[in-house]
Short mmCIF file of C-alpha atoms in Angstrom, two decimals:
data_model
loop_
_atom_site.label_atom_id
_atom_site.label_comp_id
_atom_site.label_asym_id
_atom_site.label_seq_id
_atom_site.Cartn_x
_atom_site.Cartn_y
_atom_site.Cartn_z
CA MET A 3 190.91 11.56 154.72
CA LEU A 4 191.79 14.53 156.94
CA LEU A 5 188.13 15.53 157.30
CA ASP A 6 187.16 12.06 158.54
CA ARG A 7 190.04 12.09 161.03
CA LEU A 8 188.94 15.46 162.40
CA LYS A 9 185.36 14.19 162.80
CA ALA A 10 186.69 11.32 164.90
CA TYR A 11 187.46 13.75 167.73
CA PRO A 12 184.29 14.12 169.88
CA GLN A 13 184.44 17.92 170.22
CA ILE A 14 185.15 18.53 166.54
CA GLY A 15 182.63 15.86 165.56
CA ARG A 16 179.88 17.67 167.46
CA ILE A 17 180.78 20.89 165.64
CA PHE A 18 180.38 19.16 162.27
CA VAL A 19 177.04 17.72 163.37
CA GLN A 20 175.81 21.20 164.31
CA ILE A 21 177.04 22.64 161.01
CA GLU A 22 175.25 19.94 159.04
CA ARG A 23 172.06 20.42 161.07
CA TYR A 24 171.97 24.16 160.43
CA ARG A 25 172.91 23.66 156.77
CA THR A 26 169.96 21.28 156.33
CA LEU A 27 167.64 23.63 158.22
CA GLY A 28 168.76 26.56 156.10
CA LYS A 29 168.36 24.59 152.87
CA ASN A 30 164.86 23.43 153.82
CA SER A 31 163.88 26.94 154.90
CA LEU A 32 165.04 28.32 151.55
CA TRP A 33 162.90 25.77 149.70
CA VAL A 34 159.87 26.66 151.85
CA PHE A 35 160.45 30.36 151.22
CA ALA A 36 160.85 29.71 147.49
CA ALA A 37 157.56 27.79 147.33
CA GLN A 38 155.74 30.53 149.23
CA LEU A 39 157.42 33.28 147.22
CA LEU A 40 155.98 31.82 144.01
CA ILE A 41 152.48 31.79 145.53
CA TRP A 42 152.85 35.38 146.78
CA SER A 43 154.27 36.59 143.48
CA GLY A 44 151.50 34.93 141.50
CA GLY A 45 148.76 36.41 143.67
CA PHE A 46 150.31 39.86 143.61
CA LEU A 47 150.87 39.79 139.85
CA LEU A 48 147.28 38.73 139.28
CA SER A 49 146.06 41.67 141.38
CA VAL A 50 148.08 44.05 139.18
CA ILE A 51 146.71 42.46 135.99
CA TYR A 52 143.14 42.60 137.31
CA ALA A 53 143.51 46.24 138.38
CA HIS A 54 144.74 47.32 134.93
CA TYR A 55 142.48 45.26 132.68
CA LEU A 56 139.35 44.33 134.65
CA PRO A 57 136.52 46.77 135.57
CA LYS A 58 136.02 47.27 139.31
CA ASP A 59 132.59 45.67 139.36
CA SER A 60 133.91 42.55 137.62
CA LEU A 61 136.91 42.33 139.97
CA GLY A 62 134.63 42.77 142.99
CA THR A 63 132.29 40.03 141.76
CA LEU A 64 135.23 37.70 141.18
CA GLN A 65 136.57 38.27 144.71
CA PHE A 66 133.09 37.83 146.19
CA VAL A 67 132.81 34.32 144.74
CA PHE A 68 136.34 33.50 145.89
CA GLY A 69 135.33 34.77 149.35
CA ILE A 70 132.35 32.40 149.42
CA MET A 71 134.60 29.53 148.36
CA GLY A 72 137.08 30.53 151.06
CA VAL A 73 134.45 30.27 153.76
CA LEU A 74 133.16 26.96 152.41
CA SER A 75 136.71 25.57 152.20
CA LEU A 76 136.20 24.48 155.82
CA ALA A 77 134.44 21.49 154.28
CA SER A 78 137.81 20.37 152.92
CA LEU A 79 139.03 19.95 156.54
CA PRO A 80 142.14 22.17 156.26
CA GLY A 81 143.10 21.25 159.82
CA PHE A 82 144.24 17.88 158.48
CA GLY A 83 147.22 19.66 156.89
CA THR A 84 149.24 19.88 160.11
CA ALA A 85 148.25 16.35 161.16
CA ILE A 86 149.37 14.95 157.79
CA ILE A 87 152.71 16.78 157.89
CA GLN A 88 153.47 15.31 161.32
CA SER A 89 152.17 11.81 160.54
CA THR A 90 153.89 11.57 157.16
CA ALA A 91 157.18 12.72 158.70
CA ARG A 92 156.82 9.85 161.20
CA GLY A 93 156.06 7.31 158.46
CA HIS A 94 152.26 7.12 158.86
CA ARG A 95 151.04 8.03 155.39
CA GLY A 96 147.70 6.37 156.09
CA THR A 97 146.67 9.68 157.66
CA PHE A 98 147.07 11.29 154.23
CA ARG A 99 144.91 8.66 152.53
CA ARG A 100 142.16 9.00 155.15
CA GLY A 101 142.36 12.80 155.08
CA VAL A 102 142.04 13.00 151.29
CA LYS A 103 138.99 10.72 151.34
CA LEU A 104 137.17 12.73 154.02
CA SER A 105 138.14 16.07 152.50
CA PHE A 106 136.94 15.14 149.02
CA ILE A 107 133.62 13.68 150.22
CA CYS A 108 132.81 16.76 152.31
CA SER A 109 133.78 19.04 149.41
CA VAL A 110 131.45 17.18 147.03
CA VAL A 111 128.55 17.76 149.43
CA VAL A 112 129.30 21.50 149.57
CA ALA A 113 129.66 21.61 145.78
CA PHE A 114 125.98 20.69 145.43
CA GLY A 115 125.14 23.73 147.58
CA LEU A 116 127.11 25.96 145.19
CA LEU A 117 125.22 24.51 142.22
CA VAL A 118 121.92 25.24 143.99
CA ALA A 119 123.11 28.81 144.67
CA GLY A 120 123.84 29.18 140.96
CA GLY A 121 120.34 28.09 140.09
CA TRP A 122 118.88 30.51 142.63
CA TYR A 123 120.83 33.47 141.24
CA TYR A 124 119.68 32.57 137.72
CA LEU A 125 115.99 32.00 138.49
CA ALA A 126 115.28 34.27 141.47
CA ARG A 127 117.79 37.11 141.00
CA GLU A 128 118.11 36.91 137.20
CA ASP A 129 121.86 37.48 137.58
CA ALA A 130 123.42 35.34 134.85
CA THR A 131 127.03 36.29 135.73
CA LEU A 132 126.85 35.17 139.36
CA ALA A 133 124.75 32.17 138.36
CA TYR A 134 127.39 30.91 135.92
CA MET A 135 130.18 31.62 138.42
CA PHE A 136 128.50 29.65 141.21
CA VAL A 137 127.84 26.76 138.84
CA ALA A 138 131.50 26.86 137.77
CA ALA A 139 132.51 27.04 141.45
CA GLY A 140 130.40 23.98 142.22
CA CYS A 141 132.05 22.03 139.39
CA VAL A 142 135.63 22.76 140.45
CA PHE A 143 135.19 23.01 144.25
CA PRO A 144 135.89 19.33 145.11
CA PHE A 145 139.14 19.48 143.15
CA TYR A 146 140.15 23.08 143.88
CA THR A 147 139.78 22.80 147.68
CA GLY A 148 139.11 19.12 148.39
CA LEU A 149 142.35 17.76 146.91
CA THR A 150 144.94 20.10 148.41
CA LEU A 151 146.31 17.78 151.11
CA TRP A 152 148.96 16.38 148.77
CA ARG A 153 150.93 19.53 149.62
CA SER A 154 151.00 18.58 153.30
CA ASP A 155 152.08 15.05 152.39
CA ALA A 156 154.91 16.45 150.23
CA THR A 157 155.96 18.76 153.07
CA GLY A 158 156.05 15.84 155.51
CA LEU A 159 158.29 13.98 153.04
CA ARG A 160 160.45 17.12 152.66
CA ARG A 161 159.85 17.26 148.93
CA TYR A 162 160.26 21.02 148.91
CA SER A 163 161.70 21.16 145.41
CA LEU A 164 158.55 19.44 144.11
CA LEU A 165 156.38 22.12 145.73
CA VAL A 166 158.48 24.85 144.13
CA LEU A 167 158.25 23.22 140.70
CA VAL A 168 154.49 22.64 140.86
CA ASN A 169 153.82 26.13 142.23
CA GLY A 170 155.92 27.66 139.50
CA VAL A 171 154.24 25.78 136.67
CA THR A 172 150.64 26.34 137.86
CA ILE A 173 151.18 30.03 138.63
CA PHE A 174 152.87 30.63 135.27
CA ILE A 175 150.06 28.92 133.36
CA SER A 176 147.18 30.57 135.24
CA THR A 177 148.74 34.05 135.34
CA SER A 178 149.87 34.10 131.71
CA THR A 179 146.53 32.71 130.51
CA ALA A 180 144.60 35.35 132.47
CA PHE A 181 146.85 38.08 131.09
CA VAL A 182 146.43 36.96 127.48
CA PHE A 183 142.67 36.62 127.98
CA LEU A 184 142.34 40.16 129.36
CA TYR A 185 144.90 41.70 127.01
CA MET A 186 142.91 40.48 124.02
CA GLY A 187 139.90 42.38 125.33
CA TYR A 188 137.81 39.57 126.83
CA ARG A 189 136.05 40.55 130.06
CA ASP A 190 133.89 37.48 130.68
CA VAL A 191 134.22 37.01 134.47
CA PRO A 192 132.94 33.37 134.62
CA ILE A 193 135.56 32.36 132.02
CA LEU A 194 138.23 34.25 133.94
CA PHE A 195 137.13 32.46 137.10
CA LEU A 196 137.54 29.09 135.37
CA ILE A 197 140.99 30.10 134.15
CA SER A 198 141.99 30.91 137.73
CA THR A 199 140.66 27.66 139.18
CA LEU A 200 140.97 24.99 136.49
CA THR A 201 144.78 24.99 136.40
CA ILE A 202 145.02 24.50 140.15
CA SER A 203 142.22 21.90 140.09
CA ILE A 204 143.93 19.82 137.40
CA CYS A 205 147.22 20.11 139.29
CA ASN A 206 145.56 18.89 142.51
CA ILE A 207 144.02 15.91 140.71
CA VAL A 208 147.31 14.82 139.16
CA MET A 209 149.42 15.30 142.29
CA SER A 210 146.84 13.64 144.57
CA VAL A 211 146.66 10.58 142.32
CA LEU A 212 150.45 10.30 142.17
CA ALA A 213 150.77 10.66 145.95
CA LEU A 214 147.99 8.14 146.69
CA ARG A 215 149.64 5.56 144.43
CA GLU A 216 152.60 5.56 146.85
CA VAL A 217 150.36 4.77 149.85
CA PRO A 218 149.18 1.16 150.35
CA PRO A 219 145.36 0.87 150.23
CA ASP A 220 145.32 -0.76 153.68
CA ALA A 221 147.55 1.88 155.31
CA GLU A 222 146.06 2.99 158.62
CA PRO A 223 146.19 6.58 159.93
CA GLU A 224 148.35 7.40 162.92
CA PRO A 225 146.35 7.03 166.15
CA GLY A 226 144.78 10.33 167.16
CA SER A 227 145.67 12.12 163.91
CA VAL A 228 142.14 12.08 162.46
CA LYS A 229 140.66 13.50 165.68
CA TYR A 230 143.38 16.16 165.74
CA GLY A 231 142.70 17.14 162.11
CA VAL A 232 138.96 17.50 162.69
CA SER A 233 139.33 19.42 165.97
CA THR A 234 141.91 21.80 164.45
CA THR A 235 139.53 22.50 161.59
CA LEU A 236 136.79 23.38 164.06
CA TYR A 237 139.10 25.74 165.96
CA SER A 238 140.07 27.51 162.74
CA ALA A 239 136.45 27.86 161.55
CA VAL A 240 135.94 31.31 163.08
CA ASN A 241 139.30 32.50 161.76
CA ASN A 242 138.49 31.24 158.27
CA VAL A 243 135.10 32.97 158.21
CA GLY A 244 136.66 36.17 159.56
CA ASN A 245 139.29 36.20 156.81
CA HIS A 246 136.62 36.32 154.10
CA ALA A 247 133.76 38.07 155.89
CA ASP A 248 134.81 41.59 154.88
CA SER A 249 134.61 40.91 151.14
CA ILE A 250 131.24 39.19 151.48
CA LEU A 251 129.80 41.97 153.66
CA LEU A 252 131.14 44.72 151.38
CA PHE A 253 129.58 43.03 148.35
CA THR A 254 126.26 42.53 150.17
CA PHE A 255 125.89 45.96 151.79
CA LEU A 256 127.86 48.22 149.44
CA SER A 257 128.91 47.20 145.93
CA PRO A 258 131.33 45.05 143.92
CA GLU A 259 133.42 48.19 143.38
CA ALA A 260 133.97 48.49 147.14
CA VAL A 261 135.19 44.88 147.21
CA ALA A 262 137.66 45.67 144.43
CA VAL A 263 139.07 48.71 146.27
CA TYR A 264 139.45 46.71 149.50
CA TYR A 265 141.01 43.76 147.63
CA ILE A 266 143.71 45.95 146.08
CA ALA A 267 144.32 47.73 149.41
CA ASN A 268 144.92 44.36 151.06
CA ARG A 269 147.38 42.88 148.56
CA ILE A 270 150.67 44.43 149.70
CA PRO A 271 149.99 44.11 153.47
CA GLU A 272 148.94 40.47 153.04
CA LEU A 273 152.09 39.82 151.02
CA PHE A 274 154.33 41.04 153.84
CA LYS A 275 152.21 39.45 156.57
CA ASP A 276 152.57 36.03 154.93
CA PHE A 277 156.30 36.62 154.58
CA PHE A 278 156.64 37.47 158.26
CA GLN A 279 154.63 34.37 159.18
CA GLN A 280 157.16 32.23 157.34
CA LEU A 281 159.80 33.54 159.74
CA ARG A 282 157.70 31.97 162.49
CA ASN A 283 157.99 28.57 160.77
CA VAL A 284 161.77 28.93 160.83
CA LEU A 285 161.81 30.04 164.47
CA ILE A 286 159.58 27.29 165.89
CA PRO A 287 162.08 24.39 165.50
CA GLU A 288 164.80 26.44 167.23
CA LEU A 289 162.52 27.72 170.01
CA ALA A 290 161.28 24.18 170.64
CA LYS A 291 164.75 23.39 172.04
CA LYS A 292 164.42 26.12 174.67
CA SER A 293 162.92 24.83 177.89
CA ARG A 294 162.55 28.29 179.46
CA LEU A 295 161.79 31.83 178.31
CA THR A 296 164.92 33.47 179.65
CA LEU A 297 165.45 37.23 179.77
CA ALA A 298 168.08 36.95 177.01
CA LEU A 299 165.73 34.99 174.75
CA LYS A 300 162.90 37.44 175.37
CA ARG A 301 165.19 40.34 174.43
CA LYS A 302 166.16 38.62 171.17
CA LEU A 303 162.51 38.05 170.25
CA ASN A 304 161.67 41.67 171.09
CA LEU A 305 164.59 42.95 169.00
CA LEU A 306 163.48 40.86 166.03
CA SER A 307 159.90 42.10 166.43
CA LEU A 308 161.13 45.70 166.67
CA ALA A 309 163.22 45.29 163.52
CA LEU A 310 160.19 43.99 161.62
CA PHE A 311 158.10 46.84 163.03
CA VAL A 312 160.57 49.46 161.75
CA PHE A 313 160.74 47.67 158.38
CA SER A 314 156.93 47.80 158.16
CA LEU A 315 156.95 51.53 158.88
CA CYS A 316 159.41 52.00 156.00
CA ILE A 317 157.02 50.10 153.71
CA ILE A 318 154.17 52.38 154.83
CA ALA A 319 156.25 55.44 153.93
CA VAL A 320 156.87 54.31 150.32
CA LEU A 321 153.37 52.94 149.66
CA PRO A 322 151.97 56.13 148.02
CA PHE A 323 154.81 56.10 145.48
CA ALA A 324 154.54 52.32 144.97
CA PHE A 325 150.81 52.57 144.28
CA ARG A 326 151.34 55.23 141.61
CA VAL A 327 153.83 52.96 139.87
CA ILE A 328 152.02 49.63 140.23
CA TYR A 329 148.29 50.34 140.11
CA PRO A 330 146.14 52.59 137.87
CA GLU A 331 144.76 55.93 139.10
CA GLY A 332 141.32 54.41 139.66
CA TYR A 333 142.68 52.76 142.82
CA ALA A 334 144.27 55.88 144.32
CA ASN A 335 141.76 55.78 147.18
CA SER A 336 143.13 52.35 148.17
CA VAL A 337 146.42 53.89 149.33
CA ILE A 338 145.25 55.15 152.73
CA TYR A 339 143.48 51.87 153.46
CA CYS A 340 146.61 49.98 152.45
CA GLN A 341 148.75 52.09 154.80
CA LEU A 342 146.37 51.53 157.73
CA ILE A 343 146.27 47.77 157.13
CA MET A 344 150.06 47.73 156.86
CA LEU A 345 150.23 49.54 160.20
CA SER A 346 148.18 46.73 161.73
CA VAL A 347 150.66 44.24 160.19
CA ALA A 348 153.48 46.16 161.90
CA PHE A 349 151.86 45.40 165.28
CA ALA A 350 151.02 41.88 164.15
CA ASN A 351 154.77 41.22 163.81
CA PHE A 352 155.08 41.26 167.61
CA THR A 353 152.22 38.77 167.78
CA ILE A 354 153.73 36.50 165.13
CA ILE A 355 157.18 36.35 166.74
CA GLN A 356 155.95 35.91 170.32
CA LYS A 357 153.29 33.40 169.29
CA SER A 358 156.04 31.25 167.77
CA PHE A 359 157.34 30.58 171.30
CA ILE A 360 153.87 29.45 172.42
CA GLU A 361 153.56 27.18 169.39
CA ALA A 362 157.04 25.77 169.97
CA ARG A 363 155.86 24.70 173.44
CA LEU A 364 152.89 22.89 171.87
CA ASP A 365 150.57 24.86 174.14
CA ARG A 366 147.43 23.86 172.22
CA ILE A 367 145.01 25.47 174.69
CA SER A 368 146.69 28.87 174.38
CA ILE A 369 146.90 28.56 170.59
CA ARG A 370 143.20 27.67 170.46
CA ASN A 371 142.30 30.60 172.70
CA ILE A 372 144.36 33.06 170.64
CA THR A 373 142.63 31.94 167.45
CA LEU A 374 139.11 31.90 168.90
CA ILE A 375 139.32 35.19 170.84
CA SER A 376 140.97 37.31 168.12
CA SER A 377 138.98 35.81 165.24
CA SER A 378 135.66 36.09 167.08
CA CYS A 379 136.36 39.75 167.82
CA ARG A 380 137.22 40.35 164.17
CA LEU A 381 134.05 38.66 162.92
CA VAL A 382 131.81 40.58 165.34
CA LEU A 383 133.50 43.88 164.51
CA SER A 384 133.14 43.24 160.77
CA VAL A 385 129.44 42.43 161.08
CA VAL A 386 128.87 45.58 163.16
CA LEU A 387 131.12 48.06 161.31
CA VAL A 388 131.09 47.11 157.62
CA PRO A 389 127.35 47.65 156.97
CA PHE A 390 127.59 51.20 158.39
CA TYR A 391 131.13 52.33 157.54
CA GLY A 392 131.97 50.24 154.48
CA ILE A 393 135.67 49.86 153.65
CA ALA A 394 136.66 52.00 156.66
CA GLY A 395 134.75 49.56 158.88
CA ALA A 396 136.54 46.57 157.33
CA VAL A 397 139.93 48.22 157.85
CA GLY A 398 138.97 49.21 161.40
CA SER A 399 137.94 45.67 162.32
CA THR A 400 141.28 44.38 160.99
CA ILE A 401 143.27 46.87 163.05
CA VAL A 402 141.32 46.27 166.27
CA TYR A 403 141.43 42.47 166.06
CA ARG A 404 145.19 42.50 165.50
CA LEU A 405 145.66 44.81 168.47
CA ILE A 406 143.56 42.43 170.59
CA ALA A 407 145.70 39.50 169.44
CA PHE A 408 148.84 41.53 170.21
CA GLY A 409 147.66 42.26 173.74
CA TYR A 410 146.54 38.71 174.50
CA VAL A 411 149.70 37.06 173.15
CA ASN A 412 151.84 39.54 175.09
CA TYR A 413 149.90 38.59 178.24
CA LEU A 414 150.47 34.86 177.61
CA VAL A 415 154.19 35.32 177.03
CA ARG A 416 154.54 37.42 180.20
CA ARG A 417 152.69 34.71 182.14
CA ALA A 418 154.96 32.02 180.70
CA ALA A 419 158.05 34.08 181.63
CA ALA A 420 156.78 34.57 185.17
CA ARG A 421 156.08 30.83 185.47
CA ASP A 422 159.57 29.99 184.21
CA GLU A 423 161.21 32.42 186.64
CA GLY A 424 159.15 31.00 189.49
#
């Protein structure tokens, strides 16, 4: 055929190889975006349903329990996710089998703590709602958080379409069930909590069993992968606690209603922040081929960051109108907090894009320092500000920690550029 004859020429053949490489990269990136888009859409849609049909105190209580589970999810060793993706891609699926075993065992231990907390709330605090929710959390925790590593295994195998399908089915079932439950007038928060977690838990059980059946029982993990998974989890501990500290502190020092207002204010900024972070995942493979941070490359990264910054400012401008359309009037006071958090996301775009170059270089020390410094500052600021200033303190800690991360990452990139020029 004519196409085969053209490929026989070295110069033309290299062009076809490049086209195929970028076509595959683009296809994979679209699948990753599609999988994430379903997760974002489901979370955002649930926030709208909750805002319209659930009282603020119930929504705040629900998010408080999810915040506790988020902090305790460290027991599921989430750092194994990256190790499993890399090991599975290199044919070492034994890392996945070992990671699932350790994650599930640690999650079972933490689940007993949640059951004890449920008993304490029932006997000492006489709070039946929180008691039942913590008991429910203890029952589903090993499956809800301890069996999530199948996603990393599927990513390492490039089964992106499977992730899209599973995400779509679970989100549709959980979201539609929650909507029907609330639309019919039921406001039982523990039952709503089970609806939100049982679908994902059952999905994790089924997918983990199917994935483990493909891995030989005697498969050994890739050397060094277990140590890397554990150490990465430890590095991310402060960041994980910081991500959920505001909700826990607001519930403890203010009220469930304050948690609800902050939760709604955070939805749209978090949606766009996660979207921008996916751009980083697309950039890293391309930046990994660059041995130096040239002036031209730095300009391209700055232009991309500036474009995202301007886009974020446009989102801030339309937020008041969007809130009036999407959320009920009871959350009107969330608008200003949402705009301020979105402004912090606008600055975070520079951090996300520039950090992608550091990650592409596999500079683990710098990545560790970025995570520890910025997350520690956020956690300290939240502990200091939230008890005295409430939601404003939580928003302030978010803005300051992202500005600190922006400054530190900018310093690291400038240092790398100076080293490359030298």
